[in-house]
Short mmCIF file of C-alpha atoms and ligand atoms in Angstrom, two decimals:
data_model
loop_
_atom_site.label_atom_id
_atom_site.label_comp_id
_atom_site.label_asym_id
_atom_site.label_seq_id
_atom_site.Cartn_x
_atom_site.Cartn_y
_atom_site.Cartn_z
CA MET A 1 0.00 0.00 0.00
CA PRO A 2 1.38 3.48 -0.81
CA ASP A 3 1.53 6.16 1.89
CA HIS A 4 -1.86 7.57 2.86
CA TYR A 5 -0.36 11.07 2.86
CA GLN A 6 1.82 13.26 0.65
CA LEU A 7 2.93 16.85 0.20
CA ARG A 8 0.52 19.24 -1.47
CA CYS A 9 0.86 22.92 -2.34
CA ARG A 10 -1.37 25.03 -0.11
CA GLU A 11 -2.18 27.43 -2.94
CA CYS A 12 -2.11 25.69 -6.34
CA GLY A 13 -2.91 22.23 -4.93
CA LYS A 14 -0.19 20.40 -6.86
CA TYR A 15 0.97 17.12 -5.26
CA TRP A 16 4.68 16.48 -4.69
CA GLY A 17 4.84 12.99 -3.16
CA ASN A 18 6.99 12.56 -0.04
CA THR A 19 10.29 14.39 -0.18
CA PRO A 20 12.26 16.86 1.98
CA LYS A 21 10.81 20.03 0.54
CA SER A 22 8.70 22.85 1.96
CA PHE A 23 7.93 25.07 -1.05
CA CYS A 24 6.04 24.44 -4.28
CA GLU A 25 8.44 24.76 -7.20
CA GLU A 26 5.66 26.03 -9.43
CA CYS A 27 4.12 28.83 -7.37
CA PHE A 28 6.56 29.12 -4.40
CA SER A 29 3.76 28.69 -1.85
CA PRO A 30 4.26 26.51 1.25
CA LEU A 31 3.63 22.76 1.09
CA GLU A 32 1.55 20.86 3.61
CA VAL A 33 1.08 17.15 4.32
CA ALA A 34 -2.31 16.19 2.86
CA PHE A 35 -3.97 12.97 3.97
CA ASP A 36 -6.17 10.68 1.95
CA TYR A 37 -9.01 10.64 4.47
CA ASP A 38 -10.77 7.65 2.92
CA ALA A 39 -7.57 5.66 3.40
CA LEU A 40 -7.15 7.11 6.91
CA LYS A 41 -10.65 5.94 7.86
CA ASN A 42 -9.56 2.40 6.96
CA VAL A 43 -6.37 2.40 9.03
CA ALA A 44 -7.35 4.51 12.08
CA SER A 45 -9.73 3.21 14.73
CA LYS A 46 -10.72 4.79 18.02
CA ASP A 47 -10.98 1.31 19.60
CA ALA A 48 -7.29 0.67 18.93
CA LEU A 49 -6.38 3.58 21.22
CA SER A 50 -7.34 1.78 24.41
CA GLY A 51 -4.37 -0.57 23.98
CA ARG A 52 -1.87 2.26 23.49
CA SER A 53 0.11 4.36 25.97
CA PHE A 54 -0.98 7.95 26.51
CA ASN A 55 1.58 9.79 24.41
CA MET A 56 1.56 11.38 20.95
CA TRP A 57 2.17 8.08 19.12
CA ARG A 58 -1.31 6.84 19.99
CA TYR A 59 -2.46 8.99 17.03
CA ALA A 60 0.21 7.50 14.70
CA GLU A 61 -2.14 7.01 11.74
CA PHE A 62 -2.81 10.76 11.68
CA LEU A 63 0.89 11.52 11.38
CA PRO A 64 3.18 11.35 8.32
CA LEU A 65 5.27 8.44 9.64
CA PRO A 66 7.23 6.01 7.48
CA LYS A 67 6.09 2.40 7.08
CA GLY A 68 7.14 0.17 9.95
CA PHE A 69 7.81 3.17 12.20
CA MET A 70 8.68 2.20 15.78
CA ALA A 71 8.27 4.95 18.37
CA PRO A 72 11.75 5.67 19.78
CA ASN A 73 10.45 7.65 22.78
CA ALA A 74 7.28 8.68 24.63
CA VAL A 75 6.77 12.31 23.63
CA GLY A 76 3.61 14.19 24.60
CA GLY A 77 0.73 12.78 26.65
CA THR A 78 0.68 15.88 28.85
CA PRO A 79 -2.00 16.78 31.45
CA LEU A 80 -5.15 18.78 30.72
CA VAL A 81 -5.61 20.55 34.04
CA PRO A 82 -9.01 21.87 35.19
CA ALA A 83 -7.81 25.33 36.24
CA ARG A 84 -10.43 26.13 38.91
CA HIS A 85 -8.48 28.72 40.86
CA LEU A 86 -7.32 30.57 37.77
CA ALA A 87 -10.87 30.41 36.38
CA LYS A 88 -12.23 32.02 39.54
CA LYS A 89 -9.63 34.81 39.35
CA LEU A 90 -10.53 35.47 35.72
CA GLY A 91 -14.27 35.26 36.29
CA VAL A 92 -15.08 32.17 34.20
CA GLN A 93 -16.29 28.67 35.01
CA ASN A 94 -14.79 26.14 32.60
CA LEU A 95 -11.12 26.82 32.11
CA TYR A 96 -8.46 24.21 31.32
CA VAL A 97 -4.71 24.43 30.97
CA LYS A 98 -3.12 22.04 28.45
CA ASN A 99 0.24 21.71 30.15
CA ASP A 100 3.06 21.12 27.65
CA ALA A 101 5.44 22.72 30.15
CA VAL A 102 5.97 19.08 31.18
CA CYS A 103 6.28 17.62 27.69
CA PHE A 104 8.93 14.89 27.41
CA PRO A 105 11.89 15.11 26.87
CA SER A 106 12.73 18.85 26.71
CA LEU A 107 9.78 20.56 28.44
CA SER A 108 8.01 22.30 25.56
CA PHE A 109 5.53 21.40 22.84
CA LYS A 110 8.43 21.54 20.35
CA ASP A 111 9.17 17.93 21.34
CA ARG A 112 6.06 16.96 19.35
CA VAL A 113 7.13 18.61 16.10
CA VAL A 114 10.71 17.35 16.38
CA ALA A 115 9.45 13.80 16.92
CA THR A 116 7.64 13.73 13.55
CA ALA A 117 10.43 15.66 11.80
CA LEU A 118 13.09 13.17 12.92
CA ALA A 119 10.91 10.27 11.74
CA ALA A 120 10.99 11.97 8.32
CA ALA A 121 14.75 12.65 8.63
CA ARG A 122 15.36 8.94 9.15
CA ARG A 123 13.14 8.06 6.20
CA PHE A 124 15.01 10.48 3.93
CA GLU A 125 18.35 9.18 5.30
CA PHE A 126 19.73 12.41 6.72
CA LYS A 127 22.70 11.93 9.07
CA THR A 128 22.80 15.54 10.25
CA VAL A 129 19.71 17.40 11.42
CA GLY A 130 19.22 20.92 12.72
CA CYS A 131 16.94 23.92 12.88
CA SER A 132 16.66 27.66 13.14
CA SER A 133 15.36 28.26 16.61
CA THR A 134 14.10 30.78 19.15
CA GLY A 135 15.27 28.33 21.85
CA ASN A 136 12.81 25.55 22.55
CA LEU A 137 13.15 23.97 19.13
CA ALA A 138 16.93 23.76 19.53
CA ASN A 139 16.42 22.06 22.93
CA ALA A 140 14.10 19.48 21.40
CA VAL A 141 16.29 18.82 18.35
CA ALA A 142 19.38 18.42 20.54
CA ALA A 143 17.72 16.07 23.04
CA GLN A 144 16.01 13.78 20.53
CA SER A 145 19.04 13.73 18.19
CA ALA A 146 21.23 12.57 21.06
CA GLN A 147 18.85 9.71 21.78
CA GLN A 148 18.38 8.71 18.15
CA GLY A 149 21.99 9.06 16.99
CA PHE A 150 21.71 12.02 14.62
CA ASP A 151 24.41 14.70 14.46
CA ALA A 152 22.72 17.95 15.46
CA CYS A 153 23.64 21.47 14.37
CA VAL A 154 21.32 24.26 15.50
CA PHE A 155 21.24 27.93 14.56
CA ILE A 156 20.09 30.54 17.08
CA PRO A 157 20.08 34.31 17.54
CA ALA A 158 23.26 35.12 19.54
CA ASP A 159 21.39 36.74 22.45
CA LEU A 160 19.01 33.92 23.45
CA GLU A 161 18.34 33.20 27.13
CA PRO A 162 21.35 31.47 28.73
CA ALA A 163 19.17 28.60 29.99
CA LYS A 164 17.89 27.88 26.49
CA ILE A 165 21.47 27.72 25.18
CA LEU A 166 22.63 25.49 28.04
CA ASN A 167 19.64 23.19 27.55
CA THR A 168 20.85 22.62 24.00
CA ALA A 169 24.58 22.39 24.69
CA VAL A 170 24.23 19.70 27.35
CA TYR A 171 23.08 17.16 24.73
CA GLY A 172 26.26 17.66 22.70
CA ALA A 173 24.66 19.54 19.81
CA ARG A 174 26.71 21.95 17.74
CA ILE A 175 25.38 25.46 18.35
CA VAL A 176 25.90 28.23 15.80
CA ARG A 177 25.11 31.67 17.28
CA ILE A 178 24.15 34.22 14.67
CA ASN A 179 24.52 37.97 15.02
CA GLY A 180 20.95 38.81 14.11
CA ASN A 181 17.35 38.06 15.03
CA TYR A 182 15.39 34.89 14.28
CA ASP A 183 14.36 36.07 10.85
CA HIS A 184 18.02 36.45 9.83
CA VAL A 185 18.76 32.99 11.24
CA ASN A 186 15.88 31.44 9.33
CA ARG A 187 16.94 32.98 6.02
CA LEU A 188 20.46 31.59 6.46
CA CYS A 189 19.02 28.14 7.25
CA ALA A 190 17.07 28.07 3.99
CA GLN A 191 20.39 28.52 2.15
CA ILE A 192 22.13 25.90 4.31
CA ALA A 193 19.41 23.31 3.64
CA ASP A 194 19.94 23.92 -0.10
CA ARG A 195 23.75 23.67 0.01
CA PHE A 196 24.24 20.75 2.44
CA GLN A 197 22.40 17.43 2.64
CA TRP A 198 20.98 18.26 6.05
CA GLY A 199 17.50 17.75 7.44
CA LEU A 200 16.53 21.08 8.97
CA VAL A 201 13.37 20.25 10.86
CA ASN A 202 11.56 23.57 10.36
CA VAL A 203 13.02 24.31 6.91
CA ASN A 204 13.15 21.46 4.38
CA LEU A 205 11.31 19.06 6.75
CA ARG A 206 8.78 21.72 7.81
CA PRO A 207 5.63 20.02 6.47
CA TYR A 208 6.45 16.82 8.42
CA TYR A 209 7.45 18.84 11.50
CA ALA A 210 4.21 20.83 11.51
CA GLU A 211 1.96 17.73 11.64
CA GLY A 212 3.43 16.86 15.04
CA SER A 213 1.58 19.86 16.52
CA LYS A 214 -1.74 18.17 15.77
CA THR A 215 -1.18 15.80 18.68
CA HIS A 216 -1.55 18.73 21.12
CA GLY A 217 -5.07 19.10 19.69
CA PHE A 218 -5.90 15.37 19.58
CA GLU A 219 -5.00 15.09 23.25
CA ILE A 220 -7.20 18.06 24.19
CA ALA A 221 -10.22 16.50 22.48
CA GLU A 222 -9.62 13.07 24.00
CA GLN A 223 -9.02 14.51 27.49
CA LEU A 224 -12.33 16.42 27.25
CA GLY A 225 -14.00 13.02 26.73
CA TRP A 226 -13.91 13.19 22.91
CA GLU A 227 -15.52 16.61 22.79
CA LEU A 228 -14.26 19.86 21.34
CA PRO A 229 -13.96 22.97 23.53
CA ASP A 230 -15.71 26.26 22.70
CA ASN A 231 -12.46 28.23 22.69
CA VAL A 232 -8.74 27.59 22.42
CA VAL A 233 -6.12 30.23 23.25
CA VAL A 234 -2.80 29.50 21.54
CA PRO A 235 0.56 31.30 21.64
CA MET A 236 1.86 32.19 18.19
CA ALA A 237 5.43 32.47 16.90
CA GLY A 238 5.51 31.28 13.29
CA GLY A 239 1.75 30.70 13.56
CA SER A 240 1.90 26.97 12.84
CA LEU A 241 0.64 25.46 16.12
CA ILE A 242 -2.72 27.27 16.04
CA THR A 243 -3.43 26.07 12.47
CA LYS A 244 -2.50 22.49 13.34
CA ILE A 245 -4.75 22.32 16.40
CA ALA A 246 -7.54 23.42 14.06
CA LYS A 247 -6.52 20.76 11.54
CA ALA A 248 -6.55 18.12 14.28
CA PHE A 249 -10.08 19.06 15.33
CA ARG A 250 -11.27 18.99 11.69
CA GLU A 251 -9.78 15.53 11.21
CA LEU A 252 -11.50 14.17 14.32
CA VAL A 253 -14.83 15.53 13.04
CA LEU A 254 -14.18 14.08 9.57
CA LEU A 255 -13.54 10.63 11.00
CA GLY A 256 -16.56 10.90 13.28
CA TRP A 257 -14.49 10.66 16.47
CA VAL A 258 -16.03 13.86 17.87
CA LYS A 259 -19.28 15.71 17.18
CA GLU A 260 -18.96 18.71 14.93
CA LYS A 261 -19.00 21.95 16.89
CA PRO A 262 -17.87 25.52 16.27
CA VAL A 263 -14.55 26.17 18.02
CA LYS A 264 -13.19 29.69 18.25
CA PHE A 265 -9.41 30.03 17.80
CA PHE A 266 -7.69 32.83 19.69
CA GLY A 267 -4.05 33.71 19.07
CA ALA A 268 -1.70 35.25 21.64
CA GLN A 269 1.47 37.27 21.06
CA ALA A 270 3.74 39.66 22.95
CA THR A 271 3.13 43.30 22.03
CA GLY A 272 6.87 43.59 21.31
CA CYS A 273 6.49 41.05 18.51
CA SER A 274 2.89 40.97 17.38
CA PRO A 275 2.70 40.89 13.58
CA ILE A 276 -0.12 38.32 13.57
CA SER A 277 -2.27 39.77 16.37
CA ASP A 278 -1.75 43.23 14.90
CA GLY A 279 -2.94 41.95 11.50
CA VAL A 280 -6.09 40.46 13.05
CA LYS A 281 -6.90 43.51 15.18
CA ARG A 282 -6.44 45.94 12.28
CA ASN A 283 -8.21 43.60 9.88
CA LEU A 284 -5.26 43.69 7.46
CA ALA A 285 -5.24 41.51 4.34
CA ARG A 286 -1.55 40.74 5.02
CA PHE A 287 0.34 41.15 8.28
CA GLU A 288 3.20 43.65 8.46
CA PRO A 289 6.57 42.13 9.53
CA GLN A 290 8.05 43.57 12.74
CA LYS A 291 11.45 43.81 14.41
CA PRO A 292 11.04 41.77 17.66
CA GLN A 293 11.65 43.43 21.04
CA THR A 294 10.21 41.37 23.91
CA ILE A 295 11.12 39.07 26.81
CA ALA A 296 8.97 36.37 25.13
CA ARG A 297 11.91 35.19 23.07
CA SER A 298 10.33 31.87 22.08
CA LEU A 299 7.59 33.80 20.24
CA ALA A 300 9.86 36.47 18.75
CA ILE A 301 9.39 35.83 15.04
CA GLY A 302 8.85 39.09 13.18
CA ASN A 303 8.02 37.53 9.81
CA PRO A 304 5.93 34.43 10.66
CA ALA A 305 5.83 31.77 7.91
CA ASP A 306 2.31 30.60 8.78
CA GLY A 307 1.02 34.05 9.75
CA PRO A 308 -1.48 34.30 6.86
CA TYR A 309 -2.93 30.84 7.63
CA ALA A 310 -3.14 31.61 11.36
CA MET A 311 -5.04 34.84 10.61
CA LYS A 312 -7.45 32.94 8.38
CA GLU A 313 -8.08 30.31 11.07
CA MET A 314 -8.91 32.96 13.69
CA ARG A 315 -11.16 34.93 11.35
CA ASN A 316 -13.05 31.95 9.93
CA SER A 317 -13.72 30.55 13.40
CA GLY A 318 -15.03 33.79 14.87
CA GLY A 319 -12.00 34.01 17.13
CA TRP A 320 -9.65 36.91 17.67
CA ALA A 321 -6.06 37.76 18.58
CA ASP A 322 -4.49 40.01 21.16
CA ASP A 323 -1.12 40.76 22.72
CA VAL A 324 0.32 41.76 26.09
CA SER A 325 3.26 43.90 27.22
CA ASP A 326 6.35 42.53 28.95
CA PRO A 327 5.18 43.58 32.46
CA GLU A 328 1.81 41.93 31.77
CA ILE A 329 3.67 38.75 30.73
CA VAL A 330 5.50 38.68 34.07
CA ASP A 331 2.22 39.24 35.99
CA ALA A 332 0.55 36.40 34.11
CA ILE A 333 3.46 33.97 34.74
CA GLN A 334 3.02 34.72 38.45
CA LEU A 335 -0.78 34.40 38.27
CA LEU A 336 -0.58 30.94 36.66
CA ALA A 337 2.03 29.79 39.17
CA GLU A 338 0.17 31.13 42.22
CA THR A 339 -3.27 29.81 41.20
CA GLU A 340 -2.47 26.47 39.55
CA GLY A 341 1.07 25.58 40.64
CA ILE A 342 2.25 25.62 37.04
CA PHE A 343 5.48 27.44 36.19
CA GLY A 344 5.24 28.39 32.55
CA GLU A 345 7.77 30.22 30.44
CA THR A 346 7.29 33.68 28.97
CA ALA A 347 5.08 32.25 26.20
CA ALA A 348 2.73 30.95 28.91
CA GLY A 349 2.63 34.45 30.39
CA VAL A 350 1.62 35.70 26.97
CA THR A 351 -1.18 33.15 26.63
CA VAL A 352 -2.58 33.56 30.13
CA GLY A 353 -2.32 37.36 29.89
CA VAL A 354 -4.15 37.40 26.56
CA THR A 355 -6.80 35.01 27.91
CA GLN A 356 -7.46 37.48 30.72
CA LYS A 357 -7.80 40.31 28.19
CA LEU A 358 -10.18 38.31 25.99
CA ILE A 359 -12.39 37.49 28.96
CA GLN A 360 -12.46 41.13 30.07
CA ALA A 361 -13.37 42.19 26.52
CA GLY A 362 -16.26 39.69 26.50
CA ARG A 363 -14.81 37.71 23.61
CA ILE A 364 -14.65 34.59 25.77
CA GLY A 365 -17.87 33.81 27.63
CA ALA A 366 -17.94 32.89 31.33
CA SER A 367 -19.76 29.57 30.91
CA GLU A 368 -17.94 28.43 27.75
CA THR A 369 -15.27 25.73 27.80
CA THR A 370 -11.89 27.32 27.17
CA VAL A 371 -8.51 25.63 26.82
CA VAL A 372 -5.37 27.70 27.41
CA CYS A 373 -2.30 26.18 25.74
CA VAL A 374 0.76 26.39 27.97
CA THR A 375 3.59 25.38 25.67
CA GLY A 376 6.87 25.74 27.56
CA ASN A 377 8.49 25.50 31.00
CA GLY A 378 9.36 28.45 33.23
CA LEU A 379 12.66 26.92 34.36
CA LYS A 380 14.03 27.85 30.93
CA THR A 381 13.19 31.57 31.20
CA THR A 382 13.98 32.39 34.82
CA ASP A 383 15.92 35.50 33.74
CA ALA A 384 12.57 37.10 32.78
CA ILE A 385 11.31 37.11 36.39
CA VAL A 386 14.39 36.79 38.60
CA SER A 387 14.33 40.49 39.51
CA GLU A 388 10.84 40.00 41.01
CA TYR A 389 12.29 37.75 43.71
CA PRO A 390 15.30 39.29 45.47
CA LEU A 391 16.89 36.91 47.97
CA THR A 392 15.60 37.32 51.53
CA GLU A 393 17.85 37.94 54.53
CA THR A 394 19.45 34.94 56.21
CA ILE A 395 19.02 33.97 59.88
CA ALA A 396 21.06 31.93 62.32
CA PRO A 397 20.09 28.23 62.74
CA ARG A 398 18.47 28.91 66.16
CA LEU A 399 14.84 28.97 67.32
CA GLU A 400 15.22 32.47 68.86
CA ALA A 401 16.48 33.74 65.55
CA PHE A 402 13.40 32.38 63.79
CA GLU A 403 11.10 33.87 66.47
CA ALA A 404 12.76 37.25 66.03
CA TYR A 405 12.42 36.87 62.27
CA LEU A 406 8.69 36.07 62.57
CA ASP A 407 8.10 39.01 64.92
CA ALA A 408 9.83 41.32 62.46
CA GLN A 409 7.79 39.94 59.55
CA LEU A 410 4.49 40.21 61.42
CA GLY A 411 5.44 43.70 62.58
CA ALA A 412 6.20 44.71 59.00
CA ALA A 413 2.91 43.23 57.82
CA ALA A 414 0.99 45.12 60.54
CA GLU A 415 2.77 48.35 59.57
CA ALA A 416 1.88 47.73 55.93
CA ALA A 417 -1.77 47.09 56.83
CA LYS A 418 -1.94 50.34 58.83
CA ALA A 419 -0.38 52.40 56.04
C1 PLP B 501 7.62 27.80 19.07
C2 PLP B 501 6.76 28.06 20.23
C3 PLP B 501 5.41 28.46 20.08
C4 PLP B 501 4.74 28.82 18.78
O1 PLP B 501 4.86 27.93 17.75
P1 PLP B 501 4.47 28.27 16.25
O2 PLP B 501 3.98 26.98 15.77
O3 PLP B 501 5.75 28.70 15.58
O4 PLP B 501 3.46 29.37 16.23
C5 PLP B 501 4.64 28.58 21.23
N1 PLP B 501 5.15 28.37 22.46
C6 PLP B 501 6.43 28.03 22.64
C7 PLP B 501 6.92 27.84 24.03
C8 PLP B 501 7.27 27.85 21.54
O5 PLP B 501 8.55 27.49 21.76
ZN1 ZN B 502 1.91 25.66 -5.87
#
């Protein structure tokens, strides 16, 4: 049996088979993996899931995997947390956090996209893989390459967060720091993929990479008891994840695994890099590229490849987009941590902050079911909030010292209450 999927041009519709390529050679539009849904109906069965572990590979038939693929790891399968305390703070009733801050192995949703990209890299017999990255992608490429025996070479803007660089270096990946922003890095990578026989996961393997994001959506639907939510709030960098969650929901409806239902897609960005949310809010036909300037480094893509498709998804679903400032991002990181015990990275601050704004604006209803996508772990962006938590004074290891300390604290609190 041939593959039940192949590359197709998103604009002219021409099919290109399965090959490491991301642009149509006829019209230069992006390629996407298109599935033969009649064939998919024959190979995929909901009943088969009960015998499978809860990780992204339980949806294998929906992914562009080579024949005889054996899962090398247990990526995904993250919790959907009923966020009752956060919901109360925000004034809504049915709020969930999809927590990819604990995604295996590198603590962001990028593990999902790298997992499908490396399956394609193996199929196309690449020995060296890599990526252009705002941080999390490099972490995921480095970790999974180490496990699977690929040589890894990643390209990053020179001034990324130290923790993101360290979390790549520890796996033995080669790191090339570029003097420039992500958009410069990405342009260079397109030329590198052309010149060398390398599998760059978000460049020449991009269509295979992008399908991995669907599993974030499949898991949400399954964890809601095979139902779709009313609203999803998704952080946007290149704009791919939001379109793939939508694709996942459409596929589940098409196969009859969930009941059809209108789902509103809401996109979240940092104000300092908000080309997509700006395009939605100003109702532009095309977004205007920006020069990024924000602490939300993982989302700092000024010229997002999937921006036009993300805008379309939000508009067609009746959703919306918004953005928050750097201080609002810090506040929202703290709010999520203090209400739900989840330490998200700056992108999570963006998503929670934007969710709050959307609720206040009445775009998200109080009784609707809303899923907030937390996509990365706060331990990787501690520099964004470290100044909020100066170290406290030390005390001697004696009971009297602690009693004196408590008296002083209570005194200070009483003074503060009086003032
Ligand atoms: C890359 C990234 C995103 C956005 O992904 P796109 O598919 O490029 O829009 C969101 N959150 C985090 C933490 C990321 O690293
Ligand atoms: Zn084309």
